[in-house]
JSON list of C-alpha atoms in Angstrom, two decimals:
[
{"chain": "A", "resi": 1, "resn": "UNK", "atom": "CA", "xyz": [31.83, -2.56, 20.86]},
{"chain": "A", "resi": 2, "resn": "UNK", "atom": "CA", "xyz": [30.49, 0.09, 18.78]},
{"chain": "A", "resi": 3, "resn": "UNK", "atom": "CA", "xyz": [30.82, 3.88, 20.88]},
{"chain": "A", "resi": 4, "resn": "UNK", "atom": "CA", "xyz": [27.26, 4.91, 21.94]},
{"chain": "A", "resi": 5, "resn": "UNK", "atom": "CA", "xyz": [26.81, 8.34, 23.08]},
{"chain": "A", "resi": 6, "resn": "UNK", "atom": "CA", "xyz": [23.73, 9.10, 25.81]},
{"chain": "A", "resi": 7, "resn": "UNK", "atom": "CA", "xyz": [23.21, 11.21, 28.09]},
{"chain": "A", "resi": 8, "resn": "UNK", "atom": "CA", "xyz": [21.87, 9.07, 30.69]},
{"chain": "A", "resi": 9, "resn": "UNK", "atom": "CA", "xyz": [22.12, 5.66, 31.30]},
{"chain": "A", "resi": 10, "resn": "UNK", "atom": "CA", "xyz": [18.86, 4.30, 30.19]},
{"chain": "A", "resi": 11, "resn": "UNK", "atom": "CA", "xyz": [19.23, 6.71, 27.06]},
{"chain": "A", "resi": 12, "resn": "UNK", "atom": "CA", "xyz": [22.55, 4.19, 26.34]},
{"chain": "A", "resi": 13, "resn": "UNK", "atom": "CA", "xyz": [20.23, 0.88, 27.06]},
{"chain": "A", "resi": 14, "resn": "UNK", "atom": "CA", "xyz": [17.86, 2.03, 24.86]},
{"chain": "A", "resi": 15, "resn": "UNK", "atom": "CA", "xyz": [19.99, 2.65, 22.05]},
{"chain": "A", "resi": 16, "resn": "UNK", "atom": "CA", "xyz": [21.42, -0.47, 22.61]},
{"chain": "A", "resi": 17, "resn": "UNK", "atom": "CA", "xyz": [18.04, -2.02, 22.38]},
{"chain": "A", "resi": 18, "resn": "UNK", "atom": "CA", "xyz": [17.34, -0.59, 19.34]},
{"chain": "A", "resi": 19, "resn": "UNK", "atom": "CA", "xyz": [21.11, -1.26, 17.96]},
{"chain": "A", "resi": 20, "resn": "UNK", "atom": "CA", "xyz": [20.21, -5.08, 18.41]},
{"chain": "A", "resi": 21, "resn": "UNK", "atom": "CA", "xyz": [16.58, -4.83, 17.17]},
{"chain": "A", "resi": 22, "resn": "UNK", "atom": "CA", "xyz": [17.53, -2.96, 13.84]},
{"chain": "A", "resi": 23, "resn": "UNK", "atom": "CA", "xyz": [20.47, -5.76, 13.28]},
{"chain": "A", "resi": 24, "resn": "UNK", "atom": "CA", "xyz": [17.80, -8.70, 13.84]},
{"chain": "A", "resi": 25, "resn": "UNK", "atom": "CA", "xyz": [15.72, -6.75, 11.40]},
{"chain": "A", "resi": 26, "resn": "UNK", "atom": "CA", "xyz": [18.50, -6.48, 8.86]},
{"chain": "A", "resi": 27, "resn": "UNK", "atom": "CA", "xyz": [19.28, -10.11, 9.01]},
{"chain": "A", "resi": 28, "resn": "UNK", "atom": "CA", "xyz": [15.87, -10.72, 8.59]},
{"chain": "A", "resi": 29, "resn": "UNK", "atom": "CA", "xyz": [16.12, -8.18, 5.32]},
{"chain": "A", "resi": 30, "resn": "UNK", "atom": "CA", "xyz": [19.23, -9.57, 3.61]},
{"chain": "A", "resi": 31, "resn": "UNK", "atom": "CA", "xyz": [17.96, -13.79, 4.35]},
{"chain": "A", "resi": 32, "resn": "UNK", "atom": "CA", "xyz": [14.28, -13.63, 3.88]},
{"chain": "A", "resi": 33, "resn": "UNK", "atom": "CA", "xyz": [14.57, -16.33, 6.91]},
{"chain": "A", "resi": 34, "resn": "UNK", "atom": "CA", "xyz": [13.81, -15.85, 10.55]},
{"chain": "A", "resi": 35, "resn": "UNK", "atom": "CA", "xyz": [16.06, -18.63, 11.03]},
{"chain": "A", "resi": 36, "resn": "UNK", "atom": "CA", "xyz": [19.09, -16.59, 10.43]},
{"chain": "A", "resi": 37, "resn": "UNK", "atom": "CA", "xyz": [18.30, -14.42, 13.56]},
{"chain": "A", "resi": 38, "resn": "UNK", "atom": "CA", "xyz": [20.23, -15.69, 16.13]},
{"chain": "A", "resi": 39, "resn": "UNK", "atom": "CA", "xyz": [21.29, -14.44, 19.60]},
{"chain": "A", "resi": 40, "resn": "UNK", "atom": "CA", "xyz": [24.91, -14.71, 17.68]},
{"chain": "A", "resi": 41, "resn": "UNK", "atom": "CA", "xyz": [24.03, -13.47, 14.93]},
{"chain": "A", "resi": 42, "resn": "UNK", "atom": "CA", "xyz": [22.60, -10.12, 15.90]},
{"chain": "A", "resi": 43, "resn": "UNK", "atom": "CA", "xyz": [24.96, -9.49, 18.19]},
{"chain": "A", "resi": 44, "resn": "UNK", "atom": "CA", "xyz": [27.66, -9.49, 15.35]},
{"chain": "A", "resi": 45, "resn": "UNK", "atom": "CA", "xyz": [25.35, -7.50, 13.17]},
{"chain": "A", "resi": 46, "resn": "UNK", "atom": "CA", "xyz": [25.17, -4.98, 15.94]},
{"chain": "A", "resi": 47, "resn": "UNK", "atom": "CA", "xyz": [29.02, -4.95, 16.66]},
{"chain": "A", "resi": 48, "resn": "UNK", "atom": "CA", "xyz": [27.84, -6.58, 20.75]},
{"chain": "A", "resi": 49, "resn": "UNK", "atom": "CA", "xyz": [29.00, -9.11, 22.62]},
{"chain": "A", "resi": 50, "resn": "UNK", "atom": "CA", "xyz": [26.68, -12.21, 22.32]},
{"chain": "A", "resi": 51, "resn": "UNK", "atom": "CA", "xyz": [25.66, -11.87, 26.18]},
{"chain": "A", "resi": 52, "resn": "UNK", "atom": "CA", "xyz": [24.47, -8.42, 25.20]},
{"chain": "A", "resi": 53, "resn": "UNK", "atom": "CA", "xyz": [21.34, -9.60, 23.79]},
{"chain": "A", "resi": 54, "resn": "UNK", "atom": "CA", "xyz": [20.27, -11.57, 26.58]},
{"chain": "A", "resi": 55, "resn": "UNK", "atom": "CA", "xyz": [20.36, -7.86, 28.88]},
{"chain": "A", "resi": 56, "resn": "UNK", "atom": "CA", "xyz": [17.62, -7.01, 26.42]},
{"chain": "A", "resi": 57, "resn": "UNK", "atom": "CA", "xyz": [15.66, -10.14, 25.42]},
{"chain": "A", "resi": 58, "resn": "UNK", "atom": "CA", "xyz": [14.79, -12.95, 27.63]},
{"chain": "A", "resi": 59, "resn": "UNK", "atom": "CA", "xyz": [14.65, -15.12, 24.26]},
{"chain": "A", "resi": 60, "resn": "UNK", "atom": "CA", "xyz": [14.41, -15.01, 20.36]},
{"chain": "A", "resi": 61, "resn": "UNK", "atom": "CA", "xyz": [10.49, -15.18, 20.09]},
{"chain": "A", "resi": 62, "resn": "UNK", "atom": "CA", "xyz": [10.99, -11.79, 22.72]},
{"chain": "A", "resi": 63, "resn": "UNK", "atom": "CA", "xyz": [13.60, -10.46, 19.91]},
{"chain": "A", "resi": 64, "resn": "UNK", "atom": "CA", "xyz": [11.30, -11.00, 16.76]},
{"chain": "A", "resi": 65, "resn": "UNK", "atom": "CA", "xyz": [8.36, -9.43, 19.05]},
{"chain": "A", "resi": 66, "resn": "UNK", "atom": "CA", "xyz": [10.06, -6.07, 19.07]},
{"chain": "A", "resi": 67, "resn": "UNK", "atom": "CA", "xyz": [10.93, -6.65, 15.37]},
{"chain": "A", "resi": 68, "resn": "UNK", "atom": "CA", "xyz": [7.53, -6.85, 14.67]},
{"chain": "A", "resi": 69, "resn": "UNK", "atom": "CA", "xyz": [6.45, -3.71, 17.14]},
{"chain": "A", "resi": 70, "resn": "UNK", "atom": "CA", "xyz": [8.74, -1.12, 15.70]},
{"chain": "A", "resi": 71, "resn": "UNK", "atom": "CA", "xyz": [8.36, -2.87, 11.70]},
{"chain": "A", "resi": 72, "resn": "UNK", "atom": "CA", "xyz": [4.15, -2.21, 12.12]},
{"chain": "A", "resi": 73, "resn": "UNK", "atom": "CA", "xyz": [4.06, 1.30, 12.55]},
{"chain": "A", "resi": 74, "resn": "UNK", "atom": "CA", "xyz": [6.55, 2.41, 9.81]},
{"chain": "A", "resi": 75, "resn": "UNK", "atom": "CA", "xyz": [3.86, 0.32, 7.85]},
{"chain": "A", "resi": 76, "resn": "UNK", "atom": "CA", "xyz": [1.17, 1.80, 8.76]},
{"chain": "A", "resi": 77, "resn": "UNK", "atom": "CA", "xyz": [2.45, 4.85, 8.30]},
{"chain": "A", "resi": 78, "resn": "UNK", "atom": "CA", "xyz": [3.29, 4.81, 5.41]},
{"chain": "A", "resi": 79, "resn": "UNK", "atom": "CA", "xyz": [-0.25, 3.15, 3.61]},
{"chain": "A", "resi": 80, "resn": "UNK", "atom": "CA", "xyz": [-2.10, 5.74, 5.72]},
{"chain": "A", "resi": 81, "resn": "UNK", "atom": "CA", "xyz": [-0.12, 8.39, 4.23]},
{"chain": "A", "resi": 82, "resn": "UNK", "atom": "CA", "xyz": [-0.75, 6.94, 1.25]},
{"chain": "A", "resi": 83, "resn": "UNK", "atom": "CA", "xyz": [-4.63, 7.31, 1.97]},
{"chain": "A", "resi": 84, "resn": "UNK", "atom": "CA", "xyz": [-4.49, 10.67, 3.55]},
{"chain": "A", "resi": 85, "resn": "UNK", "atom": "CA", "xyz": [-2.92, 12.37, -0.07]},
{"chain": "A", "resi": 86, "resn": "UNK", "atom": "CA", "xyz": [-6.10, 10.73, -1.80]},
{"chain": "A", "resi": 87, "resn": "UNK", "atom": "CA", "xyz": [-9.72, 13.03, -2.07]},
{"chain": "A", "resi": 88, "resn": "UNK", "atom": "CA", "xyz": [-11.76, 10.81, -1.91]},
{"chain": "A", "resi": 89, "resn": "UNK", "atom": "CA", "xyz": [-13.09, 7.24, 0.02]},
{"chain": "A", "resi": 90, "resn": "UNK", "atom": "CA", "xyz": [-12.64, 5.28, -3.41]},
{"chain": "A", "resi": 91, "resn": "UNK", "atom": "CA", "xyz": [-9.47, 6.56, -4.20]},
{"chain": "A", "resi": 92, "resn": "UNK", "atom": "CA", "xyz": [-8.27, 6.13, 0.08]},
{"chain": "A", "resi": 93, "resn": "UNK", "atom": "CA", "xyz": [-9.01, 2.52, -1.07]},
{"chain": "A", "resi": 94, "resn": "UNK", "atom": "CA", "xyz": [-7.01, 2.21, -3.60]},
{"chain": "A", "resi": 95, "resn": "UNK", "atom": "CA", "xyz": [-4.73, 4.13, -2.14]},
{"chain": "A", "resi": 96, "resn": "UNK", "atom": "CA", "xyz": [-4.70, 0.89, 0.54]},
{"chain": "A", "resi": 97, "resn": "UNK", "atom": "CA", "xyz": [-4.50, -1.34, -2.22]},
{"chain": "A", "resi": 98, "resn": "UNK", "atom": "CA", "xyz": [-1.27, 0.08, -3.81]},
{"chain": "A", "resi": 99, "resn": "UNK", "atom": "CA", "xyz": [0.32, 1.17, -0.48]},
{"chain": "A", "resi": 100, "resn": "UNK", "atom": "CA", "xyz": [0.71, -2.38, 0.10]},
{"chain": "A", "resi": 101, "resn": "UNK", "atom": "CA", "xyz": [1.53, -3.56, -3.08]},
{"chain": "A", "resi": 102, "resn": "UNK", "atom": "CA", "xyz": [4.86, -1.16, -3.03]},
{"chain": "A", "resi": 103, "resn": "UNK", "atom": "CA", "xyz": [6.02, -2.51, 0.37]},
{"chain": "A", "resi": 104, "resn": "UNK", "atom": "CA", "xyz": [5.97, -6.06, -1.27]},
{"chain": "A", "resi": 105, "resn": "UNK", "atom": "CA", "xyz": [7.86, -4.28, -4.42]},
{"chain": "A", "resi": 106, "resn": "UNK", "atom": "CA", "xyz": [10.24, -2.23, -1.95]},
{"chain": "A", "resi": 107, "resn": "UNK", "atom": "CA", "xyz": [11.46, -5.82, 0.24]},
{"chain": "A", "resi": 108, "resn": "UNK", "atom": "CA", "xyz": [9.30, -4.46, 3.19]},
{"chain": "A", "resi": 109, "resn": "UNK", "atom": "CA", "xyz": [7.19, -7.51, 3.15]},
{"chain": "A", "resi": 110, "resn": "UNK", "atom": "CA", "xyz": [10.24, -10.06, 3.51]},
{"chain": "A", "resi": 111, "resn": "UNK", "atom": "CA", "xyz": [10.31, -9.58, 7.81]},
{"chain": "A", "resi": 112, "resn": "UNK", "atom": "CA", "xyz": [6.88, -9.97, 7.49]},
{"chain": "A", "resi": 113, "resn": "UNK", "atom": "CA", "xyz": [7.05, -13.16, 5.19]},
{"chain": "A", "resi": 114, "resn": "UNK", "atom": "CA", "xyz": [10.34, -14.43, 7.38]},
{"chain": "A", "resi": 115, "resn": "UNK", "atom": "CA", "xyz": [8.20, -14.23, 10.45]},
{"chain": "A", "resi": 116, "resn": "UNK", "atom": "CA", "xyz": [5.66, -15.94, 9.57]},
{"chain": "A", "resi": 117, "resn": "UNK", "atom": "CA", "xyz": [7.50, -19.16, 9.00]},
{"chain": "A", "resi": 118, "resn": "UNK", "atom": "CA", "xyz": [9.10, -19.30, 12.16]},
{"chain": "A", "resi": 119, "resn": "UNK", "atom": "CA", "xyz": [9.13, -21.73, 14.64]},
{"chain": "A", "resi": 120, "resn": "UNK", "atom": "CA", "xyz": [8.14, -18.98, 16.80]},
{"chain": "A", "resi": 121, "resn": "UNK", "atom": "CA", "xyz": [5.42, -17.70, 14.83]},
{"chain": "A", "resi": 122, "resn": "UNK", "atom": "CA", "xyz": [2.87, -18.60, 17.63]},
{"chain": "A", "resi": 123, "resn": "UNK", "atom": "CA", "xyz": [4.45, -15.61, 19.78]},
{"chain": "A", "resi": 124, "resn": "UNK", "atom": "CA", "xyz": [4.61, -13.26, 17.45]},
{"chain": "A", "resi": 125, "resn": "UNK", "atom": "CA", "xyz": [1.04, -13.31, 16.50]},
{"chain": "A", "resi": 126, "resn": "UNK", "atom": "CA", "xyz": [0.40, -11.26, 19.21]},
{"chain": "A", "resi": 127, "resn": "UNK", "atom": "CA", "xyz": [2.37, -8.48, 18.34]},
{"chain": "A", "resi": 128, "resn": "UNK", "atom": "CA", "xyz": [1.20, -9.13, 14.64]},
{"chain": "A", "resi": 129, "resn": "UNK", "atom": "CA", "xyz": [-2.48, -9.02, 15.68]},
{"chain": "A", "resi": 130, "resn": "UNK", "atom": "CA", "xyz": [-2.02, -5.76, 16.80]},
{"chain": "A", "resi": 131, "resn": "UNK", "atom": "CA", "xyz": [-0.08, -4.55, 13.36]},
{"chain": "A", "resi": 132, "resn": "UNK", "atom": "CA", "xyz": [-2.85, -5.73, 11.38]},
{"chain": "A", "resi": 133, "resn": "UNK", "atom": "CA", "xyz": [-5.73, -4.18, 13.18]},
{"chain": "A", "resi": 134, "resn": "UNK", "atom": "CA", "xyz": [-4.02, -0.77, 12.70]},
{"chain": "A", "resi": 135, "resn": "UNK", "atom": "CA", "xyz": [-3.67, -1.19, 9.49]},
{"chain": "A", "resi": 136, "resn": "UNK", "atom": "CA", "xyz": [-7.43, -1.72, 8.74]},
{"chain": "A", "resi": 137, "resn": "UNK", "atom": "CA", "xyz": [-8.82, 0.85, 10.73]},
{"chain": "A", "resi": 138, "resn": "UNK", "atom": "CA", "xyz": [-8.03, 4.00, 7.96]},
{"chain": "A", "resi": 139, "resn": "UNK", "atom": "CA", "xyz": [-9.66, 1.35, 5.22]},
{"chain": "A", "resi": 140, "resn": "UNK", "atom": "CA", "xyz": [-12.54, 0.62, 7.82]},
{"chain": "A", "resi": 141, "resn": "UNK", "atom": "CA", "xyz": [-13.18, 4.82, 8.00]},
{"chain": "A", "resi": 142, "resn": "UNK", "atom": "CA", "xyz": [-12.97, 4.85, 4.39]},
{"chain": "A", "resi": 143, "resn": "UNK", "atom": "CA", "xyz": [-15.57, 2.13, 4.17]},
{"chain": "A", "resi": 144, "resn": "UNK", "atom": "CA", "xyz": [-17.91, 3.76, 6.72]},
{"chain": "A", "resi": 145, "resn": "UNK", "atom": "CA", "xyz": [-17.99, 7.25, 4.68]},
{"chain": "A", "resi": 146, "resn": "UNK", "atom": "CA", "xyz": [-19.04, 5.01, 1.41]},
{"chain": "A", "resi": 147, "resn": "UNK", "atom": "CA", "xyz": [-22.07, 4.17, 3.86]},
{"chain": "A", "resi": 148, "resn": "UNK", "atom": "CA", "xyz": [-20.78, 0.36, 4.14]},
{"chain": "A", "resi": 149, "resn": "UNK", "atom": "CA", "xyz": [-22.86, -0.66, 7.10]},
{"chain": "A", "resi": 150, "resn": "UNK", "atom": "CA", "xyz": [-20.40, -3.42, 7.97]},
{"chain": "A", "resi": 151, "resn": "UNK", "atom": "CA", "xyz": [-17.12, -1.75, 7.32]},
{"chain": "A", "resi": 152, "resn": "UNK", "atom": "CA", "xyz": [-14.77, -3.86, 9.54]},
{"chain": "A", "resi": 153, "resn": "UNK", "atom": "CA", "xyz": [-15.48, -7.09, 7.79]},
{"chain": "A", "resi": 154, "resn": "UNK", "atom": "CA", "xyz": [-15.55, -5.27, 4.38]},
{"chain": "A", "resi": 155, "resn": "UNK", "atom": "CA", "xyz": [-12.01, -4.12, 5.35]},
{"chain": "A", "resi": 156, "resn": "UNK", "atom": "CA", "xyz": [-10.86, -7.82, 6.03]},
{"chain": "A", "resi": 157, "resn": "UNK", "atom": "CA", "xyz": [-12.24, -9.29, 2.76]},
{"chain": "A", "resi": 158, "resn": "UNK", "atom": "CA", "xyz": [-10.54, -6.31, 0.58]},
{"chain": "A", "resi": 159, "resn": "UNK", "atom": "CA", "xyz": [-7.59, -7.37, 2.88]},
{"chain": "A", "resi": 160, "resn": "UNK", "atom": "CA", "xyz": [-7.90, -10.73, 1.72]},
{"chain": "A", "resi": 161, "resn": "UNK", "atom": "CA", "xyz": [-8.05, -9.47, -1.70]},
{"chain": "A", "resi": 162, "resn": "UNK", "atom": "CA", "xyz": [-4.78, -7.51, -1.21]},
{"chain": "A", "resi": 163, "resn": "UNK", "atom": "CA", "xyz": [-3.40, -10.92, 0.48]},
{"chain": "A", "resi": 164, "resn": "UNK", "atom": "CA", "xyz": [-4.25, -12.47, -2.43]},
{"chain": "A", "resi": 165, "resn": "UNK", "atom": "CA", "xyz": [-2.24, -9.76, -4.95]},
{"chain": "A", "resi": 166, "resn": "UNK", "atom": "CA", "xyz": [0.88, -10.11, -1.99]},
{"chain": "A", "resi": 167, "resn": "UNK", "atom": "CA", "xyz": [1.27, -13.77, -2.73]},
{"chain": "A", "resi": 168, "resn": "UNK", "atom": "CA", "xyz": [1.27, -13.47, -6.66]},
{"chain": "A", "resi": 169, "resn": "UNK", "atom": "CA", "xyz": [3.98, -10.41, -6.31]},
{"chain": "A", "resi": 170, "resn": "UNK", "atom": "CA", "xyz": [6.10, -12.72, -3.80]},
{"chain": "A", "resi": 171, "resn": "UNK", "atom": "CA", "xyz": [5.79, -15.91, -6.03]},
{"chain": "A", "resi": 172, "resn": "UNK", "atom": "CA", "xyz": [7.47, -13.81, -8.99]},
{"chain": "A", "resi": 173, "resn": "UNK", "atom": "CA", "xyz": [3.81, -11.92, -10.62]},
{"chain": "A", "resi": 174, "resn": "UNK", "atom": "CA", "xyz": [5.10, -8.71, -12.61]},
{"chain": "A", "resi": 175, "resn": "UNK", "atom": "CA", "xyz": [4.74, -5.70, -9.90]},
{"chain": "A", "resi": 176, "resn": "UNK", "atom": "CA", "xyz": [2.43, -3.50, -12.08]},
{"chain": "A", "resi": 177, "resn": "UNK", "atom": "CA", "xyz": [-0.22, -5.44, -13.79]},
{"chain": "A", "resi": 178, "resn": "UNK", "atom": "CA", "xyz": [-0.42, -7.66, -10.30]},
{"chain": "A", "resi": 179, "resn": "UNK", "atom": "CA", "xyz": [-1.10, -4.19, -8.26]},
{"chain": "A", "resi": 180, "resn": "UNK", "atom": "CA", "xyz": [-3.31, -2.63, -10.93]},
{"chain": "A", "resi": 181, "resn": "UNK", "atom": "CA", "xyz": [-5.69, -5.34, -11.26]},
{"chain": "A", "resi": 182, "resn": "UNK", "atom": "CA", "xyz": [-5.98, -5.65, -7.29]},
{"chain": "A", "resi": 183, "resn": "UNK", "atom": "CA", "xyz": [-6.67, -1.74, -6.88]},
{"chain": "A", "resi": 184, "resn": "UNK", "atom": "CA", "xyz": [-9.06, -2.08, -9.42]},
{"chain": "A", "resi": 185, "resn": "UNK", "atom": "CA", "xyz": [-10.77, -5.02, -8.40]},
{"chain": "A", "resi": 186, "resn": "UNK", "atom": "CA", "xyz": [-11.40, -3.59, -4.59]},
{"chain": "A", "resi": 187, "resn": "UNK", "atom": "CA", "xyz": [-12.38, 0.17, -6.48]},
{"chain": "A", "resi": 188, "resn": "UNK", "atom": "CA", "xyz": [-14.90, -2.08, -8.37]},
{"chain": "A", "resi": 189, "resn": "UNK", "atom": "CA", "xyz": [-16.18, -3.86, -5.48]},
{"chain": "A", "resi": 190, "resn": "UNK", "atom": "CA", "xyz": [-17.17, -0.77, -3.44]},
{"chain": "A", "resi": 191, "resn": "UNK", "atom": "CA", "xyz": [-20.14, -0.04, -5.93]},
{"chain": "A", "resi": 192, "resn": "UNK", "atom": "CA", "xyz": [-21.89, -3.00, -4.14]},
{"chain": "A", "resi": 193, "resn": "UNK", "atom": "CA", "xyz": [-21.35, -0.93, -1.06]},
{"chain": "A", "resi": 194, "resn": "UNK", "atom": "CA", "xyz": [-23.23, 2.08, -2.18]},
{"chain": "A", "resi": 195, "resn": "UNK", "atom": "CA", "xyz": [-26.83, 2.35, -0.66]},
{"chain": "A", "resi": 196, "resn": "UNK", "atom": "CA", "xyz": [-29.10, 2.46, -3.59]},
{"chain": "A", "resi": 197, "resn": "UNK", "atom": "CA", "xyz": [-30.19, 5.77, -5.31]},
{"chain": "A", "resi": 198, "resn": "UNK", "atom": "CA", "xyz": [-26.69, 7.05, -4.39]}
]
C-alpha cells in the first residue's frame, strides 16, 4: 500500500478516494473501454487492496459516477477558458467549437466515449447530464449577446454540430480540416441569429 501522508483522518480517506478514482480514470485512458474498470483492477492501478474500493464505492456504476464528476469540470474549464481569451461572441463560439475539437485530439474524449458504452451507462447519465449542461451555459451567454432570442436550444444544435465533428475525429477524420470546417460552419450559422439591420 502506497504511503499517504494527511493530516487528519478524513484528509487520508479522501486521498484515498481520489487515489482510486484517478486509477479508474487511467484505465479508462490507456483501454478506451469501461469494461476494463474493475473493482480489481483499480485497486492494482492504485497500489490498494481490492476491499479498498468497496470503503469508497458501494459499486462500479458509483465508481464511474465520480469519474465522470471530477472528468466534467477539468472540461469545462478548459473550453470556457478557451472562450474567455476570445473578444468577441463569434469568436467565444468558435472558441467552443475548437475547445472541443482538441480534447478529442488530446485523448480527453476516450472516458467520455468508454462511458458511454457501458453497461452502466444508465447511471452515469446523471452525472453526465449535469457535465453537459455546464458546458453549454458559456455558449448559451455567447448566444444571448448575439441577440439569439432562443439561445439554449441554439446552444444544443451547435452542440450537435460539434457532436457531429467529434464522431468524424474519433472514426479516424484528419484533426485540422475536421475542426476547421466545424468552427466555421457554427461562425457561419450565427449570421441567421443576428436581428435584422444589425
Amino acid at each position: 500500500m502506497p504511503k499517504i501522508s494527511a493530516a487528519t483522518v478524513a484528509d487520508h480517506r479522501a486521498q484515498q478516494r481520489r487515489a482510486l478514482v484517478a486509477a479508474a480514470r487511467a484505465l479508462l485512458e490507456s483501454e478506451g473501454d469501461a469494461g476494463a474498470v474493475t473493482f480489481t483492477a483499480v485497486a492494482r492501478e492504485a497500489g490498494l487492496a481490492r476491499n479498498s474500493v468497496y470503503k469508497y464505492f458501494s459499486d462500479r456504476a458509483d465508481l464511474l459516477s465520480a469519474v465522470v464528476r471530477e472528468s466534467a469540470p477539468r472540461w469545462t474549464e478548459r473550453i470556457a477558458a478557451a472562450m474567455a481569451a476570445a473578444d468577441t461572441p463569434e469568436q467565444r463560439v468558435a472558441a467552443y467549437v475548437r475547445a472541443q475539437c482538441e480534447l478529442v485530439r488530446d485523448g480527453e474524449h476516450r472516458i467520455a466515449r468508454a462511458l458511454a458504452g457501458d453497461r452502466d451507462a444508465a447511471a452515469l447519465r446523471e452525472a453526465a447530464g449535469h457535465a453537459h449542461r455546464e458546458l453549454l451555459t458559456p455558449l448559451v451567454a455567447a448566444l444571448a449577446e448575439l441577440g439569439d432570442d432562443a439561445p439554449e436550444f441554439t446552444a444544443q444544435l451547435i452542440q450537435g454540430l460539434v457532436n457531429a465533428a467529434v464522431t468524424a475525429l474519433e472514426s479516424g477524420a484528419p484533426y485540422r480540416p475536421t475542426a476547421e470546417r466545424a468552427e466555421a460552419l457554427a461562425v457561419a450559422a450565427l449570421t441567421a441569429l443576428r436581428p435584422s439591420g444589425s
